[in-house]
PDB file of C-alpha atoms in Angstrom:
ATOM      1  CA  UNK A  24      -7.721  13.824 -15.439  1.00 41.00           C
ATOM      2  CA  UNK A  25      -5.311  16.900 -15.471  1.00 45.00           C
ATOM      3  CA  UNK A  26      -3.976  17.537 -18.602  1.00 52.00           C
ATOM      4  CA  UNK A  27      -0.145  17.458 -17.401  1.00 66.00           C
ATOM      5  CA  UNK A  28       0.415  13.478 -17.893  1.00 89.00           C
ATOM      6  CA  UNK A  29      -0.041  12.790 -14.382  1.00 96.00           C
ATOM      7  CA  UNK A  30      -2.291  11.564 -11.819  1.00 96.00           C
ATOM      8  CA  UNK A  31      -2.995  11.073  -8.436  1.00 97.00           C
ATOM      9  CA  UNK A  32      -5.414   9.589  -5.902  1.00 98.00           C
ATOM     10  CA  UNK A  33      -6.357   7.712  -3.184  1.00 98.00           C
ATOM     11  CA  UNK A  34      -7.980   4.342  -4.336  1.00 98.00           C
ATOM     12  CA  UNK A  35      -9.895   1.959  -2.107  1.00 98.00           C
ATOM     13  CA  UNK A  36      -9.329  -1.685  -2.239  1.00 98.00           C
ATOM     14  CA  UNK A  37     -10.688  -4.921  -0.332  1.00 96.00           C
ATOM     15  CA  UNK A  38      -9.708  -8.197   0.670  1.00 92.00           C
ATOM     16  CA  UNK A  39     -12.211 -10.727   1.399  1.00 80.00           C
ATOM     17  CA  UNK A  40     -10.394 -14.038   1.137  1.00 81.00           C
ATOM     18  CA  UNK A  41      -9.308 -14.658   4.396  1.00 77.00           C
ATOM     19  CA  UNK A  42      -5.742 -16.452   3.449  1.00 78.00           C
ATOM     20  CA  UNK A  43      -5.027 -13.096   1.597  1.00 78.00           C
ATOM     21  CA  UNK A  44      -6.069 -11.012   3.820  1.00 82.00           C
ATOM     22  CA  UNK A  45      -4.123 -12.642   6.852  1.00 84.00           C
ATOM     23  CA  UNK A  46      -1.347 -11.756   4.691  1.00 88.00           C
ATOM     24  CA  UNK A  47      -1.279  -7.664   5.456  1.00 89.00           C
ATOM     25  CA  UNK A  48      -0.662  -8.433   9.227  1.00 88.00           C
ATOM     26  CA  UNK A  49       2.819 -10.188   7.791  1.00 88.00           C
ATOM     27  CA  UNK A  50       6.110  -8.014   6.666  1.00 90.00           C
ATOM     28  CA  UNK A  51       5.259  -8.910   3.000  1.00 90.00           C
ATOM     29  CA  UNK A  52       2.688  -6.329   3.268  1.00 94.00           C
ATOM     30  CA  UNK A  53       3.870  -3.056   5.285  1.00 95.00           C
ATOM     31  CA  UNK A  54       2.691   0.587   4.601  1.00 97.00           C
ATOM     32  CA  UNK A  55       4.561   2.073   2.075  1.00 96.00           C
ATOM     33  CA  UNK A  56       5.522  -0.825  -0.271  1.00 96.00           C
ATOM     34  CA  UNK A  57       4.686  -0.722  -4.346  1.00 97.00           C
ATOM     35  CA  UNK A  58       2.105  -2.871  -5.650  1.00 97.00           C
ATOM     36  CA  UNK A  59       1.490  -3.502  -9.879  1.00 97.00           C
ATOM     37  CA  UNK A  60      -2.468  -2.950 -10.752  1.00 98.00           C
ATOM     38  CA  UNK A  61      -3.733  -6.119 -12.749  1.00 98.00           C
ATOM     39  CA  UNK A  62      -6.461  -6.053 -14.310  1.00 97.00           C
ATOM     40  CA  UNK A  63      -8.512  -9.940 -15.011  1.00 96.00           C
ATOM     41  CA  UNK A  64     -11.572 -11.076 -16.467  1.00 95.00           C
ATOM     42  CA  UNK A  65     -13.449 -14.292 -15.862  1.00 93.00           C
ATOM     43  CA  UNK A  66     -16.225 -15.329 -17.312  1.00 91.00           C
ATOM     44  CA  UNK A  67     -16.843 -11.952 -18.621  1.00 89.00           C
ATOM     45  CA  UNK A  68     -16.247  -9.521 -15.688  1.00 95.00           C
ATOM     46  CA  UNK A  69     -13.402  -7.197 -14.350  1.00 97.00           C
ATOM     47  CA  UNK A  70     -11.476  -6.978 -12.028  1.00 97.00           C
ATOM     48  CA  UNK A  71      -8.819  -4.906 -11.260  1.00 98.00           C
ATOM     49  CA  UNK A  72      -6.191  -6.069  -8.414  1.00 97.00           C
ATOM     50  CA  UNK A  73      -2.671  -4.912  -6.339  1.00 98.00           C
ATOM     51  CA  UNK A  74      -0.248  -7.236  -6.626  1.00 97.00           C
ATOM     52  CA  UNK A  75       2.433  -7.150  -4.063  1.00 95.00           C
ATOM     53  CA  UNK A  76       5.984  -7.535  -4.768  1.00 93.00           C
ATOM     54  CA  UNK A  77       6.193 -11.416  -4.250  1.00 93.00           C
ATOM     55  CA  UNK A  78       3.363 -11.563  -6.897  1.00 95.00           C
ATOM     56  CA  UNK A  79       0.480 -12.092  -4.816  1.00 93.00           C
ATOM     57  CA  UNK A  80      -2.937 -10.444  -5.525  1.00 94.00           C
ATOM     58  CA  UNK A  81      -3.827  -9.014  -2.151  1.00 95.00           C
ATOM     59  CA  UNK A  82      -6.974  -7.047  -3.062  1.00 96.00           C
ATOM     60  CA  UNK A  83      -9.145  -6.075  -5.598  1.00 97.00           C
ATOM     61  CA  UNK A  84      -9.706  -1.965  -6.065  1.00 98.00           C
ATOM     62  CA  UNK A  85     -12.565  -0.187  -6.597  1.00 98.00           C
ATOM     63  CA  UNK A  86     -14.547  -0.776  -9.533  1.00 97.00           C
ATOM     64  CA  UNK A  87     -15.090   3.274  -9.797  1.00 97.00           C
ATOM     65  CA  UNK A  88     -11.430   3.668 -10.403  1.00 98.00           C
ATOM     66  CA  UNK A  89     -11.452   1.049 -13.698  1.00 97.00           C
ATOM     67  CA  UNK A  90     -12.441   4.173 -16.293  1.00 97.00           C
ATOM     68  CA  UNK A  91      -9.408   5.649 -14.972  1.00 97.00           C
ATOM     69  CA  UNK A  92      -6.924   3.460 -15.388  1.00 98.00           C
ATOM     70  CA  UNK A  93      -8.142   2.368 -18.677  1.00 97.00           C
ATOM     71  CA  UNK A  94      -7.535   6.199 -19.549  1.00 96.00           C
ATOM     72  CA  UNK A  95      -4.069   5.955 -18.222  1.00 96.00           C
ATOM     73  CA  UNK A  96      -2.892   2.538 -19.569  1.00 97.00           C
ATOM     74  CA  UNK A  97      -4.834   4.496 -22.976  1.00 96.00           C
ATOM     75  CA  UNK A  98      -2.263   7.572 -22.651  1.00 95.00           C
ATOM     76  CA  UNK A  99       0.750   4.893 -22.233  1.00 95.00           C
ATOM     77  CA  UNK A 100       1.352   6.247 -18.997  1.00 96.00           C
ATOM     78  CA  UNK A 101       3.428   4.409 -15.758  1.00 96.00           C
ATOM     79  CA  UNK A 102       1.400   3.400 -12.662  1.00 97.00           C
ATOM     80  CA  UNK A 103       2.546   2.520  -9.619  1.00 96.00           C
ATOM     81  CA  UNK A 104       0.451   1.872  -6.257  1.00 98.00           C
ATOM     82  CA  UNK A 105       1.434   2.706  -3.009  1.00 98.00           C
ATOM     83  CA  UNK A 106      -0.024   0.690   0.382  1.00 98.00           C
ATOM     84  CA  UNK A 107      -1.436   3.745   2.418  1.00 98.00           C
ATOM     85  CA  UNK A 108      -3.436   1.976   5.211  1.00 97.00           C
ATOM     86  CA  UNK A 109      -4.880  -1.437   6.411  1.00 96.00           C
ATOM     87  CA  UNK A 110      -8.020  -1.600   8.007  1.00 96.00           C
ATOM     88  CA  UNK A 111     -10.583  -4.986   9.477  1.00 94.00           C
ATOM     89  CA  UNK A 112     -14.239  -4.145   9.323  1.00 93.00           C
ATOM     90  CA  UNK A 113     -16.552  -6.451  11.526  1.00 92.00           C
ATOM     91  CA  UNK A 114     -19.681  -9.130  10.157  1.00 88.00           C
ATOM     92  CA  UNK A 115     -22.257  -6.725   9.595  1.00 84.00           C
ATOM     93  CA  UNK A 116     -25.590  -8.663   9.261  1.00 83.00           C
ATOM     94  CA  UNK A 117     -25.191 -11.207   6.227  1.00 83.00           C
ATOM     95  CA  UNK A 118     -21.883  -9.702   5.295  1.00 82.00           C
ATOM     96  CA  UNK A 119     -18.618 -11.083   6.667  1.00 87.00           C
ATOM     97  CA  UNK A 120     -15.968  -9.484   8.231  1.00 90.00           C
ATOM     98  CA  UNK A 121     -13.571  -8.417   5.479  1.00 92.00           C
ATOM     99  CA  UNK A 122      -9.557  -6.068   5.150  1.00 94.00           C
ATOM    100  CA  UNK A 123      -9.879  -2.929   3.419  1.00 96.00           C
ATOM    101  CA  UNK A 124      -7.036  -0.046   2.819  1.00 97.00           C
ATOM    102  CA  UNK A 125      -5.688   2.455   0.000  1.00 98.00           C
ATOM    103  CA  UNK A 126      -3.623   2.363  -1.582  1.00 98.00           C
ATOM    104  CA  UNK A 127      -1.793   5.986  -3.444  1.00 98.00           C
ATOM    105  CA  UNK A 128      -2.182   5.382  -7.545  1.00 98.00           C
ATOM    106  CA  UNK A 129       0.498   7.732  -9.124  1.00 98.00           C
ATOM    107  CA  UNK A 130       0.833   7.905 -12.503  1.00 97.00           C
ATOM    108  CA  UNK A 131       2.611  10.283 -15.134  1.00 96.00           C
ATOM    109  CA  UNK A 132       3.663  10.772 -18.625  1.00 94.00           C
ATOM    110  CA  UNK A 133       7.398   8.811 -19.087  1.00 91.00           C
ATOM    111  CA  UNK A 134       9.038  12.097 -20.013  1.00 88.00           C
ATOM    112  CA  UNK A 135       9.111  12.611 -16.149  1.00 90.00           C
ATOM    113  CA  UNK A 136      10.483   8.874 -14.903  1.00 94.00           C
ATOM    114  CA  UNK A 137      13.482   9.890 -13.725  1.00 93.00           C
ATOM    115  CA  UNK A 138      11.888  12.927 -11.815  1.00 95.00           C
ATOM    116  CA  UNK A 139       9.051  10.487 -10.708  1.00 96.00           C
ATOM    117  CA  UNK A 140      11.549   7.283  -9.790  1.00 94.00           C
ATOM    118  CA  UNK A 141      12.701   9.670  -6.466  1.00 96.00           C
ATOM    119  CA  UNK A 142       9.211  11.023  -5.965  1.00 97.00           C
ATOM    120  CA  UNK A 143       7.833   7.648  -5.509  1.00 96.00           C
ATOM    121  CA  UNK A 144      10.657   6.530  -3.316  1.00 95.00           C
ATOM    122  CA  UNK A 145       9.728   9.886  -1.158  1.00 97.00           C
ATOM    123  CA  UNK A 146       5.970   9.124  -1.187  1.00 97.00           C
ATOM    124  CA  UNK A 147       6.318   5.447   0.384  1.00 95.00           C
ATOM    125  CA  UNK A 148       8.698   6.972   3.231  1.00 95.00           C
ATOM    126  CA  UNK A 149       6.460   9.317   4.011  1.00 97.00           C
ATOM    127  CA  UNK A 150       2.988   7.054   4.367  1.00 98.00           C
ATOM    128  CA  UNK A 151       5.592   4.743   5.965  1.00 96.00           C
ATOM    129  CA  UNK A 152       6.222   7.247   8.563  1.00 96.00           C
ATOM    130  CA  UNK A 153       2.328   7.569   8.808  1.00 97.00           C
ATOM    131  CA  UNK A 154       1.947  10.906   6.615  1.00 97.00           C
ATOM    132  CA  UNK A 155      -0.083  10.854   3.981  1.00 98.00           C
ATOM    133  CA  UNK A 156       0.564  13.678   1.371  1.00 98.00           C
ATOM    134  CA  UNK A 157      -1.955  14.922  -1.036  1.00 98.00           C
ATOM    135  CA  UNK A 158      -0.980  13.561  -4.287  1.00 97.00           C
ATOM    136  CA  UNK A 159      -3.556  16.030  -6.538  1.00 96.00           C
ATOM    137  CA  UNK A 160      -1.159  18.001  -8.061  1.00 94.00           C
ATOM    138  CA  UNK A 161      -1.880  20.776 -10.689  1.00 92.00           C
ATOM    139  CA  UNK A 162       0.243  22.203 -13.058  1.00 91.00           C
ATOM    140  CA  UNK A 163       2.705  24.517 -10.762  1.00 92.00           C
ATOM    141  CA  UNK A 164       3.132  21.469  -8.278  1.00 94.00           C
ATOM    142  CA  UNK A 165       3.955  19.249 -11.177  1.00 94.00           C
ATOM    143  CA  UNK A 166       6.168  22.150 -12.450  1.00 92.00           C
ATOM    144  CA  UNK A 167       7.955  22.241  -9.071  1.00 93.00           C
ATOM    145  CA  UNK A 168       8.347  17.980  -8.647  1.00 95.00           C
ATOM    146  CA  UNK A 169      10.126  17.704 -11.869  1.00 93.00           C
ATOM    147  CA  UNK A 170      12.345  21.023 -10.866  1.00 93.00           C
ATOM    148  CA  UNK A 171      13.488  19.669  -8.061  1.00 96.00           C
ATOM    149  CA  UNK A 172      13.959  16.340 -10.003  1.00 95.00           C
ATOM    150  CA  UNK A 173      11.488  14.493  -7.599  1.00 96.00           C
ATOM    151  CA  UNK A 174      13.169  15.784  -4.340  1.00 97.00           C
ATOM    152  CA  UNK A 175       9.558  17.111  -3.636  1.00 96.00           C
ATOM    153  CA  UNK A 176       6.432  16.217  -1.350  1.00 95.00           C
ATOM    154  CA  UNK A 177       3.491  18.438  -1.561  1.00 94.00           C
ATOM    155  CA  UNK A 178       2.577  19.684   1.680  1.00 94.00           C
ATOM    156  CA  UNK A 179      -1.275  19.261   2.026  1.00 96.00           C
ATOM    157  CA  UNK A 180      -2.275  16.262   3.970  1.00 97.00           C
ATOM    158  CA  UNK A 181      -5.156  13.984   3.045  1.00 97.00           C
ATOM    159  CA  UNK A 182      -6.389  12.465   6.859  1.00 97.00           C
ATOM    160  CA  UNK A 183      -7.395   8.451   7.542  1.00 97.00           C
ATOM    161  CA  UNK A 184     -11.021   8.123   6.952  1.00 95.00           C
ATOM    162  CA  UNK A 185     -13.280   8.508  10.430  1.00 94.00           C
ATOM    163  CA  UNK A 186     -13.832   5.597  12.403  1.00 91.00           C
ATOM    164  CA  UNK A 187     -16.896   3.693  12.121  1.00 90.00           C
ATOM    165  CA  UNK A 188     -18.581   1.317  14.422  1.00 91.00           C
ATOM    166  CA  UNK A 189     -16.876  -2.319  13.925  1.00 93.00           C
ATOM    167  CA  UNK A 190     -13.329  -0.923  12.121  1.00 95.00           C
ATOM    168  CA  UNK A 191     -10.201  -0.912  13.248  1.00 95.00           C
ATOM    169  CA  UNK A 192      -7.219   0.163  11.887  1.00 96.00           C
ATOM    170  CA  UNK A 193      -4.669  -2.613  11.049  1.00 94.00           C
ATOM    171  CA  UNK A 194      -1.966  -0.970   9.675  1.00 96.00           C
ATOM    172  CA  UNK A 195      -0.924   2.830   9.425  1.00 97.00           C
ATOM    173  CA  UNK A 196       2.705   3.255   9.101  1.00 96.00           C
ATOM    174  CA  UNK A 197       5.559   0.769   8.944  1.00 94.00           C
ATOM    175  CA  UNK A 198       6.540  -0.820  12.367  1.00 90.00           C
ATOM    176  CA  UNK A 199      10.208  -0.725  13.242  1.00 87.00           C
ATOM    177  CA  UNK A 200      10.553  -4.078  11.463  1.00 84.00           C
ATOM    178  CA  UNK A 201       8.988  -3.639   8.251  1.00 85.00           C
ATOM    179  CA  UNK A 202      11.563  -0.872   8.146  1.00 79.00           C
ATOM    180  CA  UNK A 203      14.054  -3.442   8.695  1.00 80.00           C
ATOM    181  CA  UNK A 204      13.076  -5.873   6.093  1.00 74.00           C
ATOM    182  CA  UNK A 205      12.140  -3.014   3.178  1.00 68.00           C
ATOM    183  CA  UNK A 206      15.965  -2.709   3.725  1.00 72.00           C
ATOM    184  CA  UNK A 207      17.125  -5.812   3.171  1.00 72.00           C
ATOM    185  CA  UNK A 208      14.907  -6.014   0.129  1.00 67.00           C
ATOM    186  CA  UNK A 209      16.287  -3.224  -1.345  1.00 66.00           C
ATOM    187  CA  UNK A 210      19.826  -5.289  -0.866  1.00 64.00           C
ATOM    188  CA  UNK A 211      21.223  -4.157   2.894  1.00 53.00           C
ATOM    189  CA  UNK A 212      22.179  -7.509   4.076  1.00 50.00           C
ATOM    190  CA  UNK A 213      22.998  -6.097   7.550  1.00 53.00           C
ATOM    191  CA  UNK A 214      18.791  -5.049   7.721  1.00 49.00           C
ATOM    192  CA  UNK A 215      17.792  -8.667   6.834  1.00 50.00           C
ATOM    193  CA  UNK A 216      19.915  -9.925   9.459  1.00 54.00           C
ATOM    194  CA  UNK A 217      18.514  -7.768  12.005  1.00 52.00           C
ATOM    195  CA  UNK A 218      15.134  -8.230  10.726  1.00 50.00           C
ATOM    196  CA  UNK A 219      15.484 -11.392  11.817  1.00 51.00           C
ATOM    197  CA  UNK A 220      17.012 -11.512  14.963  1.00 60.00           C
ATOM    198  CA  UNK A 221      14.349  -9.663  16.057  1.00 54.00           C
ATOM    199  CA  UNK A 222      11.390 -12.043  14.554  1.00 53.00           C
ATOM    200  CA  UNK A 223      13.664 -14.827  16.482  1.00 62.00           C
ATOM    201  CA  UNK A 224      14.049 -13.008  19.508  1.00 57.00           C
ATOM    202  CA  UNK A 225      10.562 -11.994  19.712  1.00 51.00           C
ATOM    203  CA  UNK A 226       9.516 -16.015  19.484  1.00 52.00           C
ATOM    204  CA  UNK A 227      11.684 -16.499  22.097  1.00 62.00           C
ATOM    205  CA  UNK A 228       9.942 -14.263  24.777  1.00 55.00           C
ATOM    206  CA  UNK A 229       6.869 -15.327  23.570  1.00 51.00           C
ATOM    207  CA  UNK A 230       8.068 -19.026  24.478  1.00 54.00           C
ATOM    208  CA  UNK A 231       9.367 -17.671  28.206  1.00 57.00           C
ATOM    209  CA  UNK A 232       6.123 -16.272  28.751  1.00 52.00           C
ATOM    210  CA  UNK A 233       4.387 -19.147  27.950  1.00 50.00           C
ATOM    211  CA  UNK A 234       7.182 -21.959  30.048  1.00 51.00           C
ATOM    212  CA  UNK A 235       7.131 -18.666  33.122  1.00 59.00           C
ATOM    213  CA  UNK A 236       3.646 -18.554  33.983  1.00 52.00           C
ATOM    214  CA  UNK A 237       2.142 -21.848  32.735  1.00 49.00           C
ATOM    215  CA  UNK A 238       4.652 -24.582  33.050  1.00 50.00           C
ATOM    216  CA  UNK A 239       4.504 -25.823  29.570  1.00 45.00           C
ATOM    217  CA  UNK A 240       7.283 -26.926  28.903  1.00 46.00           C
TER     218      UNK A 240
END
Protein backbone atom coordinates (compact mmCIF):
# COMPACT_ATOMS: atom_id res chain seq x y z
CA UNK A 1 0.00 0.00 0.00
CA UNK A 2 1.56 3.38 -1.20
CA UNK A 3 1.83 5.72 1.33
CA UNK A 4 -0.18 8.61 -0.61
CA UNK A 5 -3.87 7.54 0.66
CA UNK A 6 -4.64 5.82 -2.42
CA UNK A 7 -4.93 2.61 -4.08
CA UNK A 8 -5.39 0.79 -7.02
CA UNK A 9 -5.82 -2.66 -8.56
CA UNK A 10 -7.31 -5.07 -10.50
CA UNK A 11 -9.37 -7.55 -8.27
CA UNK A 12 -10.79 -10.86 -9.42
CA UNK A 13 -14.24 -11.88 -8.57
CA UNK A 14 -16.63 -14.98 -9.34
CA UNK A 15 -20.07 -15.83 -9.74
CA UNK A 16 -21.18 -19.26 -9.31
CA UNK A 17 -24.91 -19.04 -8.68
CA UNK A 18 -26.31 -19.34 -11.86
CA UNK A 19 -29.46 -16.77 -11.31
CA UNK A 20 -26.66 -14.18 -10.49
CA UNK A 21 -24.59 -14.85 -12.86
CA UNK A 22 -27.26 -14.78 -15.77
CA UNK A 23 -27.56 -11.39 -14.53
CA UNK A 24 -24.09 -9.82 -16.22
CA UNK A 25 -25.46 -10.74 -19.75
CA UNK A 26 -28.48 -8.08 -18.73
CA UNK A 27 -28.01 -4.01 -18.87
CA UNK A 28 -28.00 -4.03 -15.01
CA UNK A 29 -24.56 -5.21 -15.30
CA UNK A 30 -22.46 -3.42 -18.23
CA UNK A 31 -18.65 -2.67 -18.18
CA UNK A 32 -17.96 0.31 -16.53
CA UNK A 33 -20.69 0.60 -13.84
CA UNK A 34 -19.77 1.14 -9.81
CA UNK A 35 -20.30 -1.59 -7.52
CA UNK A 36 -20.11 -1.12 -3.23
CA UNK A 37 -17.66 -4.02 -1.68
CA UNK A 38 -19.63 -5.85 1.22
CA UNK A 39 -18.11 -7.69 3.27
CA UNK A 40 -20.48 -10.88 5.28
CA UNK A 41 -19.87 -13.55 7.59
CA UNK A 42 -21.87 -16.69 8.16
CA UNK A 43 -21.31 -19.08 10.38
CA UNK A 44 -17.92 -17.78 10.97
CA UNK A 45 -16.39 -17.12 7.49
CA UNK A 46 -15.84 -14.10 5.07
CA UNK A 47 -16.81 -13.05 2.40
CA UNK A 48 -16.33 -10.13 0.62
CA UNK A 49 -18.89 -9.22 -2.37
CA UNK A 50 -19.76 -6.33 -5.37
CA UNK A 51 -22.90 -5.16 -5.08
CA UNK A 52 -24.37 -3.60 -8.11
CA UNK A 53 -26.30 -0.51 -8.11
CA UNK A 54 -29.85 -2.13 -7.75
CA UNK A 55 -28.36 -3.83 -4.59
CA UNK A 56 -27.69 -7.14 -5.82
CA UNK A 57 -24.56 -9.15 -4.80
CA UNK A 58 -23.25 -10.31 -8.14
CA UNK A 59 -19.95 -11.90 -7.06
CA UNK A 60 -17.80 -12.59 -4.41
CA UNK A 61 -13.89 -11.18 -4.80
CA UNK A 62 -10.93 -12.72 -4.09
CA UNK A 63 -10.20 -13.79 -0.74
CA UNK A 64 -6.37 -12.46 -1.32
CA UNK A 65 -7.68 -8.98 -1.62
CA UNK A 66 -9.61 -9.13 2.12
CA UNK A 67 -6.13 -7.88 4.07
CA UNK A 68 -6.41 -5.05 1.82
CA UNK A 69 -9.45 -3.73 2.19
CA UNK A 70 -9.48 -4.25 5.82
CA UNK A 71 -6.32 -1.85 5.63
CA UNK A 72 -8.31 0.62 3.68
CA UNK A 73 -11.71 0.57 5.50
CA UNK A 74 -8.72 0.76 8.69
CA UNK A 75 -7.27 4.16 7.12
CA UNK A 76 -11.08 5.48 6.70
CA UNK A 77 -10.53 5.61 3.18
CA UNK A 78 -13.46 5.64 0.09
CA UNK A 79 -13.72 2.55 -2.18
CA UNK A 80 -15.36 2.26 -5.10
CA UNK A 81 -15.30 -0.81 -7.69
CA UNK A 82 -15.38 -0.59 -11.18
CA UNK A 83 -16.82 -3.70 -13.61
CA UNK A 84 -13.70 -4.22 -15.95
CA UNK A 85 -14.61 -7.51 -17.76
CA UNK A 86 -17.04 -10.55 -17.79
CA UNK A 87 -15.88 -13.78 -18.59
CA UNK A 88 -17.79 -17.84 -18.65
CA UNK A 89 -15.32 -20.57 -17.91
CA UNK A 90 -16.48 -24.18 -18.97
CA UNK A 91 -17.20 -27.58 -16.38
CA UNK A 92 -13.82 -28.60 -15.85
CA UNK A 93 -13.91 -32.17 -14.36
CA UNK A 94 -16.00 -32.01 -10.98
CA UNK A 95 -16.14 -28.26 -11.16
CA UNK A 96 -19.04 -26.46 -12.84
CA UNK A 97 -19.06 -23.98 -15.27
CA UNK A 98 -18.96 -20.66 -13.42
CA UNK A 99 -18.76 -16.14 -14.52
CA UNK A 100 -15.67 -14.56 -13.53
CA UNK A 101 -14.43 -10.73 -14.25
CA UNK A 102 -12.57 -7.68 -12.44
CA UNK A 103 -13.45 -5.48 -11.37
CA UNK A 104 -10.94 -1.83 -10.83
CA UNK A 105 -10.85 -1.19 -6.72
CA UNK A 106 -9.88 2.57 -6.34
CA UNK A 107 -9.53 3.93 -3.25
CA UNK A 108 -8.00 7.24 -1.69
CA UNK A 109 -7.70 9.39 1.28
CA UNK A 110 -11.12 11.89 1.37
CA UNK A 111 -8.92 14.96 1.13
CA UNK A 112 -8.92 14.09 -2.67
CA UNK A 113 -12.97 13.31 -3.28
CA UNK A 114 -13.62 15.96 -5.27
CA UNK A 115 -10.42 15.31 -7.45
CA UNK A 116 -11.33 11.52 -7.32
CA UNK A 117 -15.42 12.03 -7.99
CA UNK A 118 -14.23 13.03 -11.94
CA UNK A 119 -11.45 10.47 -11.98
CA UNK A 120 -13.80 7.73 -11.33
CA UNK A 121 -16.35 9.02 -13.76
CA UNK A 122 -13.21 9.00 -16.39
CA UNK A 123 -12.10 5.47 -15.37
CA UNK A 124 -15.65 3.74 -16.08
CA UNK A 125 -15.74 5.58 -19.65
CA UNK A 126 -12.72 4.43 -20.45
CA UNK A 127 -13.10 0.39 -19.52
CA UNK A 128 -16.52 1.16 -21.06
CA UNK A 129 -14.91 1.99 -24.24
CA UNK A 130 -12.82 -1.28 -23.71
CA UNK A 131 -9.48 0.46 -22.32
CA UNK A 132 -8.29 -0.51 -19.38
CA UNK A 133 -5.84 2.02 -17.69
CA UNK A 134 -3.30 1.11 -15.16
CA UNK A 135 -4.60 2.33 -11.97
CA UNK A 136 -0.99 1.85 -9.85
CA UNK A 137 -0.23 5.19 -9.38
CA UNK A 138 2.82 6.53 -7.38
CA UNK A 139 3.33 9.66 -5.92
CA UNK A 140 3.94 12.06 -9.16
CA UNK A 141 0.81 10.39 -10.90
CA UNK A 142 -1.21 11.02 -7.82
CA UNK A 143 0.42 14.52 -7.76
CA UNK A 144 -0.71 15.08 -11.37
CA UNK A 145 -4.67 13.48 -10.87
CA UNK A 146 -5.40 15.85 -8.13
CA UNK A 147 -3.65 18.85 -10.33
CA UNK A 148 -5.67 18.42 -12.92
CA UNK A 149 -8.60 17.99 -10.41
CA UNK A 150 -9.31 14.38 -11.72
CA UNK A 151 -9.32 15.39 -15.48
CA UNK A 152 -6.53 12.66 -15.68
CA UNK A 153 -6.09 8.92 -16.96
CA UNK A 154 -2.74 7.41 -16.65
CA UNK A 155 -1.56 6.20 -19.82
CA UNK A 156 -0.15 2.62 -19.22
CA UNK A 157 -2.52 -0.09 -20.15
CA UNK A 158 -3.05 -3.24 -18.12
CA UNK A 159 -4.21 -6.08 -21.12
CA UNK A 160 -7.32 -8.84 -20.62
CA UNK A 161 -5.84 -11.91 -19.21
CA UNK A 162 -4.81 -14.71 -22.11
CA UNK A 163 -7.31 -17.01 -23.19
CA UNK A 164 -7.50 -20.35 -21.82
CA UNK A 165 -9.04 -23.48 -23.08
CA UNK A 166 -12.97 -23.42 -22.14
CA UNK A 167 -13.22 -19.26 -21.51
CA UNK A 168 -14.81 -16.91 -23.26
CA UNK A 169 -15.13 -13.50 -22.86
CA UNK A 170 -18.67 -12.25 -21.97
CA UNK A 171 -18.36 -8.83 -21.63
CA UNK A 172 -15.50 -6.25 -22.50
CA UNK A 173 -16.80 -2.87 -23.07
CA UNK A 174 -20.31 -1.44 -22.96
CA UNK A 175 -22.53 -2.29 -26.04
CA UNK A 176 -24.27 0.63 -27.69
CA UNK A 177 -27.17 0.03 -25.29
CA UNK A 178 -25.71 -0.17 -22.01
CA UNK A 179 -24.49 3.24 -23.11
CA UNK A 180 -27.97 4.12 -23.57
CA UNK A 181 -29.36 3.02 -20.33
CA UNK A 182 -26.10 4.30 -18.02
CA UNK A 183 -27.69 7.54 -19.44
CA UNK A 184 -30.90 7.38 -18.44
CA UNK A 185 -29.70 6.31 -15.03
CA UNK A 186 -27.75 9.11 -14.58
CA UNK A 187 -31.28 11.12 -15.31
CA UNK A 188 -31.35 11.67 -19.44
CA UNK A 189 -34.86 10.72 -19.99
CA UNK A 190 -34.39 10.98 -23.79
CA UNK A 191 -31.50 7.78 -23.29
CA UNK A 192 -34.11 5.65 -21.39
CA UNK A 193 -36.49 6.15 -24.05
CA UNK A 194 -34.21 5.11 -26.66
CA UNK A 195 -32.89 2.40 -24.62
CA UNK A 196 -35.94 1.04 -24.99
CA UNK A 197 -37.10 1.36 -28.28
CA UNK A 198 -34.34 -0.46 -29.17
CA UNK A 199 -34.87 -3.55 -26.56
CA UNK A 200 -38.59 -3.36 -28.23
CA UNK A 201 -37.50 -3.16 -31.60
CA UNK A 202 -34.99 -5.78 -31.28
CA UNK A 203 -38.00 -8.31 -29.91
CA UNK A 204 -39.72 -7.44 -32.74
CA UNK A 205 -37.23 -8.78 -35.43
CA UNK A 206 -36.58 -11.50 -33.37
CA UNK A 207 -40.48 -12.31 -33.63
CA UNK A 208 -40.31 -11.74 -37.76
CA UNK A 209 -37.62 -14.08 -37.91
CA UNK A 210 -39.23 -16.55 -36.11
CA UNK A 211 -43.23 -15.97 -38.05
CA UNK A 212 -40.66 -15.53 -41.71
CA UNK A 213 -39.01 -18.72 -41.81
CA UNK A 214 -41.05 -21.04 -39.54
CA UNK A 215 -44.66 -20.14 -39.74
CA UNK A 216 -45.30 -19.76 -36.12
CA UNK A 217 -47.51 -17.65 -35.83
Amino acid sequence: MAAIGYHGSYVRFKTQEQEKAVAFLGLDNAVGDHYEIRTKYEEGERTDWIVNAFDVEMGELDPKFADTLDLIRAKGWNVEAVLSFVAFQEARGDEPGYYWGEVAVVAWDSRYDKAFETFIDKLDKSLGDGIRPDIKLGSKALEALVDAQGDYLPSGRVPLPKKKKGMAFVKTERSANEKLAAQARKGNKGCLAASWIFVIALVCVIAYAIYRFSGVF
